[in-house]
Amino acid sequence: MKHLIKLTILVMALIPLFAFSENTGSIVPKPVRLQPKEGRFQITDQTVIVVNTETQSLGKRLQSMLSPAMGFDCRLTDQSGQNENIIALKLDKDLHHLGTEGYTLSVKPEKIVIQAPDEPGLFYGLVSLKQLLGPDIYRSQKAPSAAWYVPCVEIEDAPKFRWRGMHLDVCRHFMPVEFVKKYIDLLALHKLNTFHWHLTEDQGWRVEIKKYPKLTEISAWRKETVIGRNSGQYDGTPHGGFYTQDQIRDVVEYAKQRYITVVPEIEMPGHSVAVLAAYPQLSCTGGPFEVYTRWGVSDDVFCAGNDQVFEFLKDVLAEVMDLFPGEYIHIGGDECPKTRWKDCPKCQKHIKAEGLKDEHELQSWFIKQIDGFLTEHGRRLIGWDEILEGGLAPGATVMSWRGEDGGIKAAQAGHDVVMAPNSHMYFDHYQVPENERDAEPLAFGGFTSLEKVYGYNPVPAALTQQQQKHILGAQAQVWTEYILDASHVEYMALPRMCALAEVVWTPAEQKDYDDFYNRLEEHTRRLKMLDVNFHPLK
Ligand code: TNX
């Protein structure tokens, strides 16, 4: 009997060891180098976070990442005298070979040390440390369990790509600021660094522009919405909303604290009916128009032969640049039918005056005007692959969505590219096969499984090594025609976002779907604590 008790105690004591050493393998995205070691470090209310002036704010960030679930604050100190029971954060330029987003994380029984050449890397070290603590640490309130163990481990890690993006369409269905912040938190959890905020569309304009108040009085609201896939029936319910400039600044700052750049998208020359509803003089025909209530592509677009259009767009972009300090401004450029331009005397006159061949060159001329304007202001233009039509603007970066062809052409021509192909990176597509869709909400169509996303390689084999350098990374899109609210966005975005994270972080030769899937089981426990409505694993 005594033996049995001893054995039980021994087994009980070992369980956490096994559980925790297993956990060293569950970081998502998978670190480039990770060596599990013997033992574990315990974080208690006596543990001290050691910082210096450079790492003070990240020390505070670590405190706030841990304290809600732990129910206590680890003390911050700049006294490096203490050498035990510490979590030390250090910036070390000697680690510059890891790049600005790389870090090392060493967990020993007596101390944890996180080092990085730069702040973003140090932040990612904190994100990894938190994942090592197990799912309870993601609770927003004090967790019932009282002991916080970190398994001993040595990690050296850095991302494969520098553009690791998620897009969100807040136009087809408006998403409140609180959710946008939760979405940004989810990006940070997966070490994604770019949030592409799709802010303007035929169906709604979502950003306050002081000079053009009708954009938020009129363009931000539609009187009703078509039911399903353009069924011809409408719901009779007004829909809309917009972000004030203060709210935008707040979101941009929130993202910045998580080392995420927000790339705003202001669509032109197409997908702009909502603007024309308020300012019909910017169209070819003069209107009248109403904010679009159905999905698809409208023939009514900005007139390309009217100076007022460029004055308007430059005014808008000036306010947008003021709100979004990042390098890139996305100007859409996709799906712009040439129907109106063909019949418009102003557009035709302009084609002649500029010596252009046709309406496709007019589209290219349009984008070049905007490219010039953004470049003058020290920014860079990015647009969907239709901006290749009629010749690329000199400084343009291409976001390749109609497969990879546009991206390949752009890279061959020496332009930077973000891969966002609808074959792998469209999270508005179904995630299960057709015969398993009975319980799925209506989606755009397609079939993009978790495994398919995971298997994506953003670097096409058709490119030479030199051209491959133009592939900045990849991005997934969440278009919301059929995604009605925040919880539905989560359902479509997760867990595919986890697969995306590995596509853009982990070197292709280290990827292994089975291993990823095993880690996801632990990872989805984190998502549960974060109250995320993810699509269940099989
Ligand atoms: C194409 S991607 C669009 C969007 C739609 C999406 C639906 C792109 C540049 N244009 O306007 O929402 O397909 O998947």
Tab-separated table of N, CA, C and O and ligand atoms in Angstrom, residues 167 169 172 198 201-203 265 267 271 296-297 330 332-335 384-386 399 401-402 420 422 426 428-429 444 477-482, ligand 1:
chain	number	residue	atom	x	y	z
A	167	HIS	N	-5.796	40.967	-43.652
A	167	HIS	CA	-6.664	42.028	-44.155
A	167	HIS	C	-8.016	41.881	-43.474
A	167	HIS	O	-8.386	40.798	-43.019
A	169	ASP	N	-12.045	43.451	-44.231
A	169	ASP	CA	-13.010	44.307	-44.928
A	169	ASP	C	-14.074	44.734	-43.912
A	169	ASP	O	-14.842	43.899	-43.429
A	172	ARG	N	-18.229	45.943	-46.254
A	172	ARG	CA	-19.422	45.149	-46.576
A	172	ARG	C	-20.216	44.941	-45.285
A	172	ARG	O	-21.426	45.029	-45.269
A	198	HIS	N	-9.291	47.497	-44.837
A	198	HIS	CA	-10.008	47.830	-46.074
A	198	HIS	C	-11.174	48.765	-45.703
A	198	HIS	O	-12.204	48.325	-45.237
A	201	GLU	N	-15.464	51.156	-49.909
A	201	GLU	CA	-16.095	50.211	-50.838
A	201	GLU	C	-17.340	50.825	-51.454
A	201	GLU	O	-17.838	51.851	-50.971
A	202	ASP	N	-17.884	50.132	-52.446
A	202	ASP	CA	-19.181	50.512	-53.003
A	202	ASP	C	-20.261	50.564	-51.907
A	202	ASP	O	-21.149	51.395	-51.934
A	203	GLN	N	-20.167	49.612	-50.973
A	203	GLN	CA	-21.245	49.448	-49.976
A	203	GLN	C	-21.045	50.276	-48.714
A	203	GLN	O	-21.895	50.208	-47.808
A	265	GLU	N	-6.634	51.027	-46.732
A	265	GLU	CA	-6.938	50.941	-48.166
A	265	GLU	C	-8.062	51.904	-48.516
A	265	GLU	O	-9.148	51.863	-47.934
A	267	GLU	N	-10.025	52.782	-51.828
A	267	GLU	CA	-10.213	52.214	-53.178
A	267	GLU	C	-10.371	53.283	-54.254
A	267	GLU	O	-11.093	54.270	-54.070
A	271	HIS	N	-14.824	50.412	-57.229
A	271	HIS	CA	-15.352	50.138	-55.882
A	271	HIS	C	-15.595	51.429	-55.097
A	271	HIS	O	-15.248	51.522	-53.921
A	296	GLY	N	-20.702	42.654	-55.719
A	296	GLY	CA	-20.222	42.612	-57.096
A	296	GLY	C	-19.487	43.876	-57.479
A	296	GLY	O	-18.998	44.619	-56.629
A	297	VAL	N	-19.423	44.097	-58.785
A	297	VAL	CA	-18.611	45.182	-59.329
A	297	VAL	C	-19.532	46.145	-60.063
A	297	VAL	O	-20.342	45.726	-60.883
A	330	HIS	N	-2.528	51.712	-49.360
A	330	HIS	CA	-3.133	50.828	-50.366
A	330	HIS	C	-4.221	51.616	-51.099
A	330	HIS	O	-5.098	52.201	-50.466
A	332	GLY	N	-6.182	50.252	-53.621
A	332	GLY	CA	-7.114	49.362	-54.324
A	332	GLY	C	-6.640	49.138	-55.751
A	332	GLY	O	-5.638	48.494	-55.991
A	333	GLY	N	-7.387	49.691	-56.707
A	333	GLY	CA	-7.021	49.546	-58.115
A	333	GLY	C	-7.681	48.359	-58.793
A	333	GLY	O	-7.583	48.205	-60.010
A	334	ASP	N	-8.361	47.499	-57.998
A	334	ASP	CA	-8.935	46.268	-58.564
A	334	ASP	C	-10.282	46.519	-59.224
A	334	ASP	O	-10.957	47.507	-58.942
A	335	GLU	N	-10.651	45.608	-60.058
A	335	GLU	CA	-12.001	45.490	-60.608
A	335	GLU	C	-12.614	46.838	-61.011
A	335	GLU	O	-13.645	47.235	-60.494
A	384	TRP	N	-3.815	46.275	-55.710
A	384	TRP	CA	-4.128	44.930	-56.215
A	384	TRP	C	-3.529	44.775	-57.618
A	384	TRP	O	-3.227	45.771	-58.284
A	385	ASP	N	-3.422	43.524	-58.097
A	385	ASP	CA	-2.608	43.293	-59.302
A	385	ASP	C	-3.154	43.953	-60.565
A	385	ASP	O	-2.423	44.074	-61.552
A	386	GLU	N	-4.397	44.430	-60.559
A	386	GLU	CA	-4.885	45.158	-61.737
A	386	GLU	C	-4.073	46.422	-62.008
A	386	GLU	O	-4.151	46.971	-63.109
A	399	MET	N	0.000	43.756	-54.858
A	399	MET	CA	-0.589	42.711	-54.023
A	399	MET	C	-1.308	41.756	-54.975
A	399	MET	O	-2.287	42.133	-55.612
A	401	TRP	N	-3.602	39.048	-56.125
A	401	TRP	CA	-4.781	38.333	-55.590
A	401	TRP	C	-5.390	37.366	-56.580
A	401	TRP	O	-5.934	36.345	-56.196
A	402	ARG	N	-5.269	37.676	-57.911
A	402	ARG	CA	-5.836	36.752	-58.901
A	402	ARG	C	-4.778	35.695	-59.209
A	402	ARG	O	-4.194	35.662	-60.279
A	420	ALA	N	-1.054	37.342	-52.128
A	420	ALA	CA	-2.346	37.231	-51.441
A	420	ALA	C	-3.333	36.478	-52.337
A	420	ALA	O	-4.476	36.893	-52.484
A	422	ASN	N	-6.078	34.350	-54.299
A	422	ASN	CA	-7.382	33.823	-53.853
A	422	ASN	C	-7.419	32.295	-53.874
A	422	ASN	O	-8.353	31.692	-53.374
A	426	TYR	N	-7.631	33.393	-49.307
A	426	TYR	CA	-8.933	34.045	-49.134
A	426	TYR	C	-9.742	33.320	-48.065
A	426	TYR	O	-10.283	32.249	-48.283
A	428	ASP	N	-12.491	34.161	-46.839
A	428	ASP	CA	-13.952	34.198	-46.980
A	428	ASP	C	-14.436	32.943	-47.721
A	428	ASP	O	-15.626	32.749	-47.901
A	429	HIS	N	-13.497	32.090	-48.139
A	429	HIS	CA	-13.860	30.842	-48.805
A	429	HIS	C	-14.141	29.756	-47.755
A	429	HIS	O	-13.688	29.851	-46.612
A	444	PHE	N	-18.392	32.775	-49.409
A	444	PHE	CA	-18.232	33.256	-50.787
A	444	PHE	C	-18.273	32.106	-51.791
A	444	PHE	O	-18.817	32.212	-52.880
A	477	GLN	N	-6.850	37.395	-46.764
A	477	GLN	CA	-7.953	38.364	-46.890
A	477	GLN	C	-9.223	37.853	-46.212
A	477	GLN	O	-9.565	36.669	-46.340
A	478	VAL	N	-9.904	38.761	-45.529
A	478	VAL	CA	-11.214	38.437	-44.959
A	478	VAL	C	-12.220	39.438	-45.522
A	478	VAL	O	-12.411	40.536	-44.969
A	479	TRP	N	-12.803	39.080	-46.646
A	479	TRP	CA	-13.855	39.901	-47.266
A	479	TRP	C	-15.183	39.552	-46.601
A	479	TRP	O	-15.452	38.385	-46.323
A	480	THR	N	-16.018	40.564	-46.375
A	480	THR	CA	-17.157	40.313	-45.487
A	480	THR	C	-18.535	40.419	-46.144
A	480	THR	O	-19.517	40.705	-45.450
A	481	GLU	N	-18.641	40.176	-47.443
A	481	GLU	CA	-19.982	40.154	-48.036
A	481	GLU	C	-20.896	39.203	-47.263
A	481	GLU	O	-22.050	39.515	-46.966
A	482	TYR	N	-20.352	38.006	-46.961
A	482	TYR	CA	-21.172	36.971	-46.318
A	482	TYR	C	-20.767	36.745	-44.869
A	482	TYR	O	-21.142	35.757	-44.263
B	1	TNX	C1	-12.638	40.140	-55.092
B	1	TNX	S1	-9.875	40.773	-54.007
B	1	TNX	C2	-12.525	41.411	-54.599
B	1	TNX	C3	-13.352	41.823	-53.446
B	1	TNX	C4	-14.337	40.754	-53.057
B	1	TNX	C5	-13.653	39.410	-53.077
B	1	TNX	C6	-14.496	38.275	-52.607
B	1	TNX	C7	-10.256	42.061	-54.660
B	1	TNX	C8	-9.159	42.934	-54.871
B	1	TNX	N1	-11.542	42.291	-55.005
B	1	TNX	O1	-13.983	43.040	-53.734
B	1	TNX	O2	-14.827	41.038	-51.800
B	1	TNX	O3	-13.222	39.134	-54.390
B	1	TNX	O4	-13.717	37.121	-52.369
